[in-house]
Short mmCIF file of C-alpha atoms and ligand atoms in Angstrom, two decimals:
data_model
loop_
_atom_site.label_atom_id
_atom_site.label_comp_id
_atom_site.label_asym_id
_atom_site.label_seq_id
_atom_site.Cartn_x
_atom_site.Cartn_y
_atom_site.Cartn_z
CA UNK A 26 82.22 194.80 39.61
CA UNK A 27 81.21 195.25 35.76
CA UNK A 28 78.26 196.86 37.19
CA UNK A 29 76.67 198.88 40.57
CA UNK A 30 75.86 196.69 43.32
CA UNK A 31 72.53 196.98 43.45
CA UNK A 32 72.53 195.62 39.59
CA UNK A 33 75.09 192.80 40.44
CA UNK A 34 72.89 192.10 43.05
CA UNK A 35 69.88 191.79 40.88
CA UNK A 36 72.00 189.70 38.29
CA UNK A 37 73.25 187.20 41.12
CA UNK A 38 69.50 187.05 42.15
CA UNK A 39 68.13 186.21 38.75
CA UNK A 40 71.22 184.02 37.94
CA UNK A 41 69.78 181.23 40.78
CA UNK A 42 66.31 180.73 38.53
CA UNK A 43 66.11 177.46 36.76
CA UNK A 44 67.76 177.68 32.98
CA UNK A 45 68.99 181.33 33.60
CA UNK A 46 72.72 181.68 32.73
CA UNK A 47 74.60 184.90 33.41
CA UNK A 48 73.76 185.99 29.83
CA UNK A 49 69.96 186.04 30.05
CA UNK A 50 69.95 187.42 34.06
CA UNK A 51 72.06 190.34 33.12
CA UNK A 52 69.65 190.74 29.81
CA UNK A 53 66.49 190.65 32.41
CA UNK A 54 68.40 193.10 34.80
CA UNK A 55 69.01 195.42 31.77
CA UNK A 56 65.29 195.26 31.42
CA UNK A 57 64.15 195.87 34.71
CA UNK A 58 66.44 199.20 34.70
CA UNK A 59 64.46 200.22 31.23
CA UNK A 60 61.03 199.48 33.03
CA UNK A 61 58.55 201.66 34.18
CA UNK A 62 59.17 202.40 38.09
CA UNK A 63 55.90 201.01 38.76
CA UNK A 64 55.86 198.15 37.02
CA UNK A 65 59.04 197.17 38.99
CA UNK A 66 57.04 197.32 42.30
CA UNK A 67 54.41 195.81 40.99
CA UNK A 68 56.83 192.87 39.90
CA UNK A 69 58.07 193.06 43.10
CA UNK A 70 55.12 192.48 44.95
CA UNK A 71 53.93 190.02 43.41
CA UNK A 72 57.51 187.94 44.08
CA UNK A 73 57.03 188.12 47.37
CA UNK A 74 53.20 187.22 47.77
CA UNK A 75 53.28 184.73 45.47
CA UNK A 76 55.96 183.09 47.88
CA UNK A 77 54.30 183.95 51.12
CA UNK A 78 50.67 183.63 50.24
CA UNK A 79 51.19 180.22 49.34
CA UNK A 80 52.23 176.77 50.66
CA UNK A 81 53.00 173.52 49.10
CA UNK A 82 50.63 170.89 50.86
CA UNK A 83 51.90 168.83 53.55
CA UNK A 84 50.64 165.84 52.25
CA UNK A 85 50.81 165.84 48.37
CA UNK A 86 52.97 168.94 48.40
CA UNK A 87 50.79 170.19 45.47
CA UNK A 88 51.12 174.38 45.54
CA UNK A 89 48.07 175.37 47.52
CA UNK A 90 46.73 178.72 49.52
CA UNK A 91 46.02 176.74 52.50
CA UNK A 92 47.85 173.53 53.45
CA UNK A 93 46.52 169.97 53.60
CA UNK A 94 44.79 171.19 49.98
CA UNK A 95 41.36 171.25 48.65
CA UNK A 96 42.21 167.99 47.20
CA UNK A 97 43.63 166.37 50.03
CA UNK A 98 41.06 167.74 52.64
CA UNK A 99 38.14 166.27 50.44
CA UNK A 100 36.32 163.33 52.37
CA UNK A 101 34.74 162.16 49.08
CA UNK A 102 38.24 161.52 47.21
CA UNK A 103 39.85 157.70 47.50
CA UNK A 104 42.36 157.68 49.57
CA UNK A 105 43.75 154.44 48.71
CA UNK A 106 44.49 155.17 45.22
CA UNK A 107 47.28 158.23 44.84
CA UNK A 108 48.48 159.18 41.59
CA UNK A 109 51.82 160.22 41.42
CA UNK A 110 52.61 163.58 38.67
CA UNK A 111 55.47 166.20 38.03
CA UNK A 112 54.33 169.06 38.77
CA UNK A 113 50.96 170.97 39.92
CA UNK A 114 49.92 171.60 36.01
CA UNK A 115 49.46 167.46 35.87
CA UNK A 116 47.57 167.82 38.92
CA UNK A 117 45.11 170.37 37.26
CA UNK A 118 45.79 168.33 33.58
CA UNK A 119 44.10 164.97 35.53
CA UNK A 120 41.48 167.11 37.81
CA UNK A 121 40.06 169.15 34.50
CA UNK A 122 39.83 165.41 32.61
CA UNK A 123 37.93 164.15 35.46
CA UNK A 124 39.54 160.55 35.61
CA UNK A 125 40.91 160.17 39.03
CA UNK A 126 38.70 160.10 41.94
CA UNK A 127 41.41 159.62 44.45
CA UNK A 128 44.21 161.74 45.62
CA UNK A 129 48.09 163.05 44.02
CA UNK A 130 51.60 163.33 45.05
CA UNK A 131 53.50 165.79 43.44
CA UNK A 132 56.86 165.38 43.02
CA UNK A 133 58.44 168.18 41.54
CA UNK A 134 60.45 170.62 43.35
CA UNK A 135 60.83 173.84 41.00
CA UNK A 136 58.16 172.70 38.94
CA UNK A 137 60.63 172.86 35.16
CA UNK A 138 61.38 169.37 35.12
CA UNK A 139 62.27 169.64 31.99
CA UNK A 140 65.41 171.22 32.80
CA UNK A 141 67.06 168.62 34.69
CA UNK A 142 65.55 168.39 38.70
CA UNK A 143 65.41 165.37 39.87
CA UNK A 144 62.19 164.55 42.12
CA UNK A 145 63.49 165.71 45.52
CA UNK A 146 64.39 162.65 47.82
CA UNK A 147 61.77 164.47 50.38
CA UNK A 148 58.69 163.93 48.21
CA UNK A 149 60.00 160.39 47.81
CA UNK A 150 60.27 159.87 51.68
CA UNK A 151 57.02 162.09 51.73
CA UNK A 152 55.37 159.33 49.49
CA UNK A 153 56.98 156.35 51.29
CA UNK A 154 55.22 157.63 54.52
CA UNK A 155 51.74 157.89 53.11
CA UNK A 156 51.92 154.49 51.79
CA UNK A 157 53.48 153.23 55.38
CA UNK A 158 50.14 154.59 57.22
CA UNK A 159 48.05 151.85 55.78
CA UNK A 160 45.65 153.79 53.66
CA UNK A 161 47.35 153.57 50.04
CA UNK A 162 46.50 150.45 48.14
CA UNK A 163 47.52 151.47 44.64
CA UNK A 164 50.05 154.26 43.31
CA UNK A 165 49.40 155.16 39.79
CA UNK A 166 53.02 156.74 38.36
CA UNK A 167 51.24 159.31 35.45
CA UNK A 168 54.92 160.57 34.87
CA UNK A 169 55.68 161.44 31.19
CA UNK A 170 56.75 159.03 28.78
CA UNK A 171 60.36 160.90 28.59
CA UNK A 172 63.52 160.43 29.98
CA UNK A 173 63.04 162.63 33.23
CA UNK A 174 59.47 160.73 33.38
CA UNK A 175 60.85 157.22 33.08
CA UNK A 176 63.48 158.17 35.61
CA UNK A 177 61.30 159.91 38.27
CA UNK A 178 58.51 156.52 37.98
CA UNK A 179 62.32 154.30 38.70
CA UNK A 180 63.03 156.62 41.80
CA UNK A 181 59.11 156.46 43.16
CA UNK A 182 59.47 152.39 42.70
CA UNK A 183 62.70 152.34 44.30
CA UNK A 184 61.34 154.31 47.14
CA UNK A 185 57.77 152.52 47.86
CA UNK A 186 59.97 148.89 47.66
CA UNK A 187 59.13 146.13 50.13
CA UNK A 188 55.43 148.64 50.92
CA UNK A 189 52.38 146.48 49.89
CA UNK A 190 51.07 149.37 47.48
CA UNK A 191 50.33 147.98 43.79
CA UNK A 192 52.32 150.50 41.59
CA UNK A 193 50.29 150.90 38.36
CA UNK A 194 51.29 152.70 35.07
CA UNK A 195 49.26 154.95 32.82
CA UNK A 196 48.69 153.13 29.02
CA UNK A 197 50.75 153.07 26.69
CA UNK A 198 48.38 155.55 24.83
CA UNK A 199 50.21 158.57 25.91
CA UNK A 200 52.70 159.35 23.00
CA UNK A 201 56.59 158.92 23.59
CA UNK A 202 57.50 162.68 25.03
CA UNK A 203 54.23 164.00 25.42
CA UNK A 204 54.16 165.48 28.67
CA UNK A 205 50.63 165.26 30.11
CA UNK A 206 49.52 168.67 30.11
CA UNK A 207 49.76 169.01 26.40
CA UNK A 208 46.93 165.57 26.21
CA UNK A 209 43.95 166.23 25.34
CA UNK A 210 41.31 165.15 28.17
CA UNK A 211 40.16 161.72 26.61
CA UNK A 212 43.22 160.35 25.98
CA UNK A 213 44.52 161.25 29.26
CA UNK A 214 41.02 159.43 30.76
CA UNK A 215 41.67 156.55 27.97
CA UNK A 216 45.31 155.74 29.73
CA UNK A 217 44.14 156.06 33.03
CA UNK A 218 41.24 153.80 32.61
CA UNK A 219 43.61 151.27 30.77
CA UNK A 220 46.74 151.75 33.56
CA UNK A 221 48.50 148.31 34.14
CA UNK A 222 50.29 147.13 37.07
CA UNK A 223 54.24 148.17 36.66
CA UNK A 224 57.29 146.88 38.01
CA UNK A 225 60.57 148.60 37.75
CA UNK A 226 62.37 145.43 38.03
CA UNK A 227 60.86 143.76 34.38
CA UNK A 228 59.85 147.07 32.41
CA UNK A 229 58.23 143.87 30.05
CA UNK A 230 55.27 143.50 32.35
CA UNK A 231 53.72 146.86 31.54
CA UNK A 232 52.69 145.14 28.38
ZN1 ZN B 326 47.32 167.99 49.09
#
C-alpha cells in the first residue's frame, strides 16, 4: 500500500464517483487529511443523510423525501401526458417554467449524464409499465438535443414499442447541445407548446 489503510480506503471509496480517476480521489483524500476535524464529520454526515433521508420515487423515480413524490401524488396533474427528462434538475427546469401540467419520468441513474450513463434499463421497464396500465396517452421525450439526449429518446422509443402512447418531441427551438437546465423559461415553454409527434424509426417526421 502507497498509503495507510484507512487512506487507501478513502481513495478506493472516492475512486467509484462518476468522472473521478485515481488522480483526483487521492487529491480529495489528501484534502480531507488537511481539513478541519469537524468539517470532516460534518461531510460525513451529510453523506449518509443525504442517502438515507431520501428516496427516488417509485413511480417517476425523481429524488424525493417521501416516495410516490409531491408530483406524482398530486390529483390535479395529467396523468396521461408524462414527460420524459435526464435527471431531477430537468424536472425542476420544466416545473419552475410552468409548461407541463402532467407528470415526469426520470431517467437518469447517477444524475451526470454527461459523463457517459446510459438511462438504466429499469427506468425504461419502469416507463414501459406506466404506459401498460392504461393511463398514459402521450410521452413527451424533453431529452437534450446531444448525443446522450438523442440516444436516451432512441432507448425510451425502443422500450414503449408496440404500447399505444403517442411519443412527442420538444421543438426544434432548443439549441443543438443545450441541455435544458441552462434554457431560459420561455423557450423551454415555447418547445413544449410547439412539441411534434416523433418516431424513432423516420427521425424526418419531427419536422
Ligand atoms: Zn414521482
Amino acid at each position: 500500500l502507497a498509503f495507510p489503510e484507512p487512506l487507501e480506503r478513502l481513495i478506493r471509496a472516492l475512486e467509484r464517483f462518476p468522472g473521478v480517476g485515481p488522480r483526483s480521489a487521492e487529491r480529495m483524500a489528501l484534502h480531507v487529511l488537511r481539513s478541519d476535524p469537524e468539517e470532516v464529520a460534518d461531510l460525513a454526515v451529510a453523506l449518509r443523510d443525504a442517502r438515507m433521508q431520501t428516496a427516488r420515487c417509485e413511480t417517476c423515480g425523481n429524488v424525493t423525501l417521501r416516495s410516490p413524490c409531491a408530483i406524482c401524488s398530486d390529483a390535479e396533474r395529467d396523468r396521461s401526458c408524462v414527460c420524459v427528462v435526464e435527471g431531477p434538475r430537468e424536472v425542476a427546469k420544466m416545473e419552475d417554467a410552468k409548461v407541463h401540467s402532467g407528470l415526469y419520468h426520470v431517467l437518469m441513474e447517477g444524475f451526470a449524464p454527461r459523463e457517459g450513463a446510459a438511462p438504466e434499463g429499469r427506468a425504461l421497464q419502469a416507463l414501459r409499465r406506466r404506459v401498460e396500465s392504461g393511463e398514459v396517452r402521450e410521452v413527451v421525450l424533453a431529452t437534450a438535443p446531444d448525443r446522450e439526449g438523442e440516444g436516451a429518446a432512441l432507448l425510451v422509443c425502443e422500450a414503449l414499442e408496440g404500447t399505444p402512447a403517442v411519443i412527442s418531441r420538444l421543438a426544434r427551438g432548443v439549441p443543438v447541445g443545450t441541455r435544458l437546465e441552462y434554457l431560459h423559461g420561455e423557450i423551454l415553454a415555447e418547445a413544449f407548446r410547439e412539441r411534434r409527434v416523433w418516431s424513432a424509426r423516420d427521425p424526418r417526421a419531427e419536422g
